[in-house]
Coordinates of C-alpha atoms in Angstrom, one line a residue:
M1 CA 19.7 -6.6 -24.0
S2 CA 18.7 -6.2 -20.3
V3 CA 18.6 -3.1 -18.3
V4 CA 18.9 -2.5 -14.7
Y5 CA 16.4 0.0 -12.7
V6 CA 17.4 1.0 -9.5
S7 CA 14.8 3.4 -7.4
N8 CA 16.9 5.6 -5.2
A9 CA 14.2 6.8 -2.6
D10 CA 16.0 9.6 -0.4
S11 CA 17.7 11.1 -3.9
G12 CA 14.4 10.6 -5.9
D13 CA 15.7 8.8 -9.1
I14 CA 15.7 5.8 -11.1
R15 CA 19.3 5.0 -12.2
V16 CA 19.4 3.1 -15.4
L17 CA 22.1 0.6 -15.9
Q18 CA 22.9 -1.9 -19.1
L19 CA 23.8 -5.2 -18.4
G20 CA 26.4 -6.9 -20.0
A21 CA 26.9 -10.7 -20.7
D22 CA 29.8 -10.8 -18.2
G23 CA 28.4 -8.9 -15.8
A24 CA 29.4 -5.3 -16.4
L25 CA 27.3 -2.8 -15.7
N26 CA 27.0 0.8 -18.0
E27 CA 24.6 3.6 -16.6
A28 CA 22.5 5.0 -19.3
Q29 CA 20.9 7.4 -17.6
R30 CA 19.6 9.3 -14.0
F31 CA 16.2 9.6 -14.1
D32 CA 14.7 12.1 -11.5
T33 CA 11.4 11.4 -10.4
G34 CA 10.3 14.5 -8.5
G35 CA 9.8 12.6 -5.4
M36 CA 10.3 9.4 -3.0
V37 CA 10.4 6.5 -5.5
M38 CA 10.4 3.5 -4.1
P39 CA 8.5 0.1 -5.8
L40 CA 9.2 -0.5 -9.8
A41 CA 7.2 -2.6 -12.0
A42 CA 7.7 -3.3 -15.3
S43 CA 4.7 -4.3 -18.2
P44 CA 4.5 -7.7 -19.4
D45 CA 5.5 -5.8 -22.8
R46 CA 8.3 -4.3 -21.3
R47 CA 7.5 -1.2 -23.1
R48 CA 6.7 0.7 -19.4
L49 CA 8.2 0.7 -15.8
Y50 CA 5.6 2.0 -13.6
A51 CA 7.0 3.9 -10.5
A52 CA 5.4 4.7 -7.1
L53 CA 6.4 8.3 -5.3
R54 CA 5.8 7.4 -1.3
S55 CA 6.0 11.2 -0.9
E56 CA 3.2 13.7 -1.2
P57 CA 1.6 13.7 -3.9
L58 CA 1.6 10.3 -3.6
A59 CA 1.1 9.1 -7.1
V60 CA 2.1 6.5 -9.6
L61 CA 4.5 7.2 -12.8
T62 CA 4.0 5.9 -16.1
L63 CA 7.4 5.8 -18.0
A64 CA 8.2 4.9 -21.6
I65 CA 11.3 2.1 -22.2
D66 CA 13.2 3.3 -24.7
A67 CA 14.0 -0.2 -26.7
G68 CA 17.1 0.5 -27.9
S69 CA 18.7 1.7 -24.5
G70 CA 16.6 1.4 -21.9
R71 CA 16.4 5.3 -21.4
L72 CA 13.2 6.5 -19.7
H73 CA 10.7 8.8 -20.8
K74 CA 7.5 10.0 -18.5
L75 CA 4.3 9.8 -20.1
G76 CA 1.9 10.4 -17.4
E77 CA 1.4 10.2 -14.1
A78 CA -2.0 9.4 -11.7
P79 CA -2.6 9.6 -8.4
L80 CA -2.6 7.0 -5.7
P81 CA -5.2 6.4 -2.6
A82 CA -2.3 5.7 -0.4
S83 CA 1.6 5.3 0.1
M84 CA 2.1 2.5 -1.9
A85 CA 4.8 -0.1 -0.7
Y86 CA 4.4 -2.7 -3.2
L87 CA 3.6 -2.4 -7.1
A88 CA 2.9 -5.3 -9.8
C89 CA 0.9 -5.7 -13.3
D90 CA -1.5 -8.3 -13.7
R91 CA -0.3 -10.4 -16.4
S92 CA -2.4 -8.8 -18.9
G93 CA -0.9 -5.5 -18.7
R94 CA -4.3 -3.8 -18.5
F95 CA -4.0 -3.5 -14.8
V96 CA -1.9 -2.2 -12.1
L97 CA -2.0 -3.2 -8.6
S98 CA -0.3 -1.8 -5.7
A99 CA -0.7 -2.4 -2.0
S100 CA -0.2 0.2 0.8
Y101 CA 1.6 -0.8 4.5
G102 CA 0.6 1.9 6.2
G103 CA -2.9 2.7 4.7
N104 CA -3.8 -0.9 5.5
Q105 CA -5.0 -1.5 1.5
V106 CA -5.1 -2.5 -1.7
A107 CA -5.8 -1.0 -5.1
V108 CA -6.4 -1.4 -8.4
S109 CA -5.4 1.2 -11.2
P110 CA -6.3 0.5 -14.8
V111 CA -3.6 1.0 -17.6
D112 CA -4.9 2.6 -20.7
A113 CA -4.8 1.7 -24.2
Q114 CA -1.2 4.0 -24.3
G115 CA 0.0 1.7 -21.3
I116 CA -0.3 4.7 -19.2
V117 CA -1.9 4.2 -15.5
Q118 CA -5.0 5.8 -14.5
A119 CA -6.6 6.6 -11.4
A120 CA -7.3 3.2 -9.1
Q121 CA -10.7 1.9 -9.6
Q122 CA -11.2 0.0 -6.7
V123 CA -9.5 0.1 -3.2
L124 CA -10.0 -2.8 -0.4
A125 CA -9.3 -2.4 3.2
T126 CA -6.8 -5.4 4.4
P127 CA -5.9 -5.9 7.6
P128 CA -2.5 -4.1 8.9
N129 CA 0.2 -3.6 6.8
A130 CA -0.2 -4.9 3.4
H131 CA 2.5 -5.3 2.3
A132 CA 2.6 -7.5 -1.5
V133 CA 0.1 -7.7 -4.1
Q134 CA 0.4 -9.9 -7.0
T135 CA -2.2 -11.7 -10.0
D136 CA -1.7 -16.2 -10.4
P137 CA -0.1 -16.7 -13.6
S138 CA -3.6 -17.8 -14.7
N139 CA -4.4 -14.2 -13.5
R140 CA -8.0 -15.7 -12.1
W141 CA -6.5 -15.2 -8.6
A142 CA -4.8 -12.6 -6.7
F143 CA -3.1 -12.7 -3.1
A144 CA -1.9 -10.1 -0.5
T145 CA 0.4 -10.4 2.3
S146 CA -0.9 -8.4 5.7
L147 CA 2.0 -8.6 7.7
G148 CA 0.9 -6.7 10.7
G149 CA -2.5 -9.1 10.7
G150 CA -0.2 -12.2 10.0
Q151 CA -2.1 -13.3 6.8
V152 CA -2.1 -14.2 3.5
L153 CA -5.5 -12.7 1.5
Q154 CA -6.8 -14.8 -0.7
Y155 CA -8.9 -12.7 -3.7
R156 CA -10.5 -13.7 -6.8
F157 CA -9.4 -11.5 -10.0
V158 CA -11.6 -10.7 -12.8
A159 CA -9.4 -10.1 -15.6
D160 CA -11.6 -8.8 -18.0
T161 CA -12.6 -5.7 -15.2
G162 CA -10.0 -5.9 -13.1
R163 CA -12.0 -6.4 -9.9
L164 CA -10.9 -8.2 -6.7
T165 CA -13.2 -10.2 -4.7
P166 CA -12.4 -12.1 -1.1
N167 CA -12.0 -16.0 -2.4
E168 CA -13.3 -18.7 0.2
P169 CA -11.5 -18.9 2.6
P170 CA -10.6 -15.4 2.4
A171 CA -7.0 -15.5 3.8
L172 CA -4.5 -17.8 5.2
V173 CA -3.5 -17.3 8.5
I174 CA 0.6 -17.7 8.8
R175 CA 2.0 -18.8 12.2
E176 CA 1.9 -15.3 15.1
G177 CA 5.4 -13.1 14.9
A178 CA 6.2 -14.3 11.4
G179 CA 5.1 -11.1 9.3
P180 CA 4.1 -12.0 5.8
R181 CA 5.5 -9.9 3.6
H182 CA 6.7 -10.5 -0.3
F183 CA 5.7 -14.0 -2.2
R184 CA 6.5 -15.1 -5.6
F185 CA 5.4 -18.1 -7.6
H186 CA 7.0 -20.8 -8.9
P187 CA 7.5 -21.2 -13.2
N188 CA 5.6 -24.5 -12.7
G189 CA 2.4 -22.5 -11.2
R190 CA 2.4 -25.0 -8.4
F191 CA 4.0 -23.2 -5.6
V192 CA 4.7 -19.8 -3.8
Y193 CA 7.3 -19.0 -1.7
L194 CA 6.4 -16.4 1.0
M195 CA 9.1 -14.4 2.8
N196 CA 8.0 -13.3 6.4
E197 CA 9.9 -10.3 7.8
L198 CA 9.9 -10.9 11.5
D199 CA 11.2 -14.2 12.1
A200 CA 12.8 -14.5 8.5
T201 CA 11.9 -17.6 7.6
I202 CA 10.4 -18.8 4.0
D203 CA 7.1 -20.5 3.6
V204 CA 6.7 -23.0 0.9
L205 CA 2.8 -22.9 0.1
A206 CA 1.0 -25.4 -2.3
F207 CA -1.3 -23.5 -4.8
D208 CA -4.7 -24.8 -6.2
T209 CA -5.1 -23.7 -9.4
E210 CA -9.0 -24.7 -9.5
R211 CA -9.4 -23.2 -5.9
G212 CA -7.2 -20.3 -6.3
T213 CA -6.2 -21.3 -2.4
L214 CA -2.6 -22.0 -0.6
A215 CA -1.7 -24.4 1.7
P216 CA 1.3 -24.8 3.6
L217 CA 4.5 -27.4 2.9
Q218 CA 7.5 -26.3 4.5
T219 CA 8.8 -23.9 6.9
V220 CA 12.4 -22.5 6.7
A221 CA 15.0 -20.3 7.9
S222 CA 17.0 -17.8 6.0
L223 CA 19.0 -16.4 8.3
P224 CA 22.5 -18.0 8.9
P225 CA 23.1 -19.9 11.1
G226 CA 24.3 -18.8 14.7
F227 CA 23.8 -15.1 13.9
D228 CA 22.8 -12.5 16.9
G229 CA 23.0 -9.7 15.4
G230 CA 19.2 -8.3 16.8
A231 CA 15.8 -9.1 15.5
P232 CA 15.7 -10.6 12.2
W233 CA 14.0 -8.0 9.2
A234 CA 13.8 -10.2 6.3
A235 CA 13.2 -8.2 2.9
E236 CA 12.8 -10.2 -0.3
L237 CA 12.8 -13.6 -2.6
H238 CA 13.6 -14.2 -6.1
L239 CA 13.5 -17.4 -8.2
T240 CA 15.9 -18.1 -10.9
P241 CA 13.7 -18.0 -14.2
D242 CA 14.0 -22.1 -14.6
G243 CA 13.3 -22.4 -10.8
R244 CA 15.8 -24.2 -9.8
F245 CA 17.4 -21.8 -7.0
L246 CA 15.4 -19.4 -5.0
Y247 CA 17.6 -16.5 -3.1
S248 CA 16.2 -14.5 -0.1
S249 CA 17.6 -11.1 1.1
E250 CA 17.9 -9.6 5.1
R251 CA 18.9 -6.8 6.3
R252 CA 20.0 -7.4 10.2
S253 CA 23.0 -9.7 8.8
S254 CA 23.7 -8.1 5.2
T255 CA 23.2 -11.7 3.3
I256 CA 21.9 -13.5 0.8
A257 CA 20.4 -16.6 1.1
A258 CA 20.4 -19.6 -1.8
F259 CA 17.9 -22.7 -1.3
A260 CA 17.7 -25.7 -4.2
V261 CA 14.2 -25.9 -5.2
D262 CA 12.5 -29.3 -5.5
A263 CA 10.8 -29.4 -9.1
A264 CA 8.5 -32.2 -7.5
S265 CA 7.5 -31.3 -3.9
G266 CA 8.6 -27.4 -4.2
R267 CA 10.5 -27.9 -1.2
L268 CA 13.8 -25.9 -0.1
S269 CA 17.1 -27.1 1.2
L270 CA 20.1 -24.7 2.2
I271 CA 23.0 -24.1 -0.2
S272 CA 24.3 -21.1 1.2
H273 CA 24.8 -17.6 2.7
T274 CA 26.7 -14.7 1.0
P275 CA 27.5 -11.6 2.0
T276 CA 26.1 -9.2 -0.1
E277 CA 25.4 -4.9 0.5
T278 CA 24.6 -3.0 3.8
E279 CA 20.8 -3.9 4.5
P280 CA 19.9 -5.4 1.1
R281 CA 16.0 -4.7 1.0
G282 CA 15.7 -4.9 -3.2
F283 CA 17.2 -7.5 -5.7
A284 CA 16.3 -9.2 -9.0
I285 CA 18.1 -12.0 -10.7
D286 CA 18.3 -11.6 -14.7
P287 CA 16.6 -13.1 -17.2
T288 CA 19.0 -15.7 -18.1
G289 CA 19.3 -16.4 -14.6
R290 CA 23.0 -16.2 -14.7
F291 CA 23.7 -12.5 -12.2
L292 CA 21.9 -11.7 -9.0
L293 CA 22.1 -7.8 -8.2
A294 CA 21.7 -6.2 -4.7
A295 CA 21.3 -2.6 -3.5
G296 CA 22.4 -1.8 0.1
Q297 CA 20.0 1.0 1.6
K298 CA 22.8 1.7 3.8
S299 CA 25.7 1.2 1.8
D300 CA 24.2 3.2 -1.1
R301 CA 25.8 0.5 -3.5
L302 CA 24.4 -2.3 -6.0
T303 CA 26.6 -5.3 -5.8
V304 CA 26.6 -7.6 -8.8
H305 CA 26.6 -11.6 -7.9
A306 CA 27.4 -14.5 -10.8
I307 CA 25.0 -17.3 -10.2
D308 CA 26.4 -20.7 -10.6
G309 CA 24.1 -22.9 -13.2
A310 CA 25.1 -26.2 -11.4
S311 CA 25.3 -25.4 -7.7
G312 CA 23.4 -22.2 -7.1
R313 CA 25.8 -20.8 -5.5
L314 CA 27.1 -16.9 -5.6
T315 CA 30.1 -15.3 -6.3
T316 CA 30.5 -11.6 -5.7
L317 CA 31.7 -9.9 -8.7
H318 CA 31.8 -6.2 -8.4
S319 CA 30.0 -3.1 -6.5
H320 CA 28.7 0.0 -8.1
P321 CA 27.7 3.3 -6.4
M322 CA 24.0 3.9 -6.6
G323 CA 22.0 7.2 -5.2
R324 CA 20.9 7.5 -1.7
N325 CA 18.5 4.8 -0.1
P326 CA 18.5 2.6 -3.1
N327 CA 15.4 0.1 -2.0
W328 CA 14.2 -1.7 -5.4
V329 CA 16.3 -3.6 -8.5
E330 CA 14.2 -4.4 -11.2
I331 CA 15.6 -6.0 -14.4
V332 CA 13.7 -5.8 -18.3
D333 CA 15.1 -7.5 -21.0
L334 CA 14.2 -5.1 -24.1
P335 CA 11.6 -6.4 -26.9

């Protein structure tokens, strides 16, 4: 069974929803976090959910995931050095990495033997507006976006200690005005897809697995053709588990763009644009690759879209009310 977790910033809760094989949702719990909850991250073993509070006191919660129902139970709480816009586990699950948009920093927090996050052990300053941080599939390298600095920072990551050090070169500079925000690794490990918030473009980047560096291959637009609704405001992107399709969300147009991925070159070709919830900041694809779930920050709802396995096109199935300001969607296949 897959379970959907949706963080609702302004109502301070996480909705726990069981996802059926037909895309139907059944609400199992409303977990009160006690603060403005935003980014979520599931542990690699799918036994823990980590949630960042962006209201004082700034903290990361460790929540146990019930293996039968997906319901949450609080195990611990640890301070964060700043308001974090992003959380990600390293590939071993021994560390949680975080990025602070307002604090201009990334941090590494250790995870103890019980899967509980501890206080940060390392904090590194970044150029303005760090927005996302992840390790690569090998757990040897890490990358972080600096939206205001127009860069993707490149780090060495020591998996035994969780330490980050700048790589050589320390950053890939993205063109001025792009605003690098979120990124995803292709399942084959050869490509990285970078969403740029300010111009709503997606960069396809070649990943050198031996040097831990990125290089540009292609730039594509994600806005619907002819859109004139104001300055772009792109949000998120995800690949299907098989790596055949990539999807991105854009908040001004309230659409999801679908792209086909060429497995050999990594290059993208546009499939379609699909209307979704108003201001879709967060969305996720389920582990089967059959459903895409998008949350609207302004509509306070979650829509389930079916993914056509042959074409990649989306079909809207149904919409569900959420809390106030739903902003992050995490889907966990229960162990």
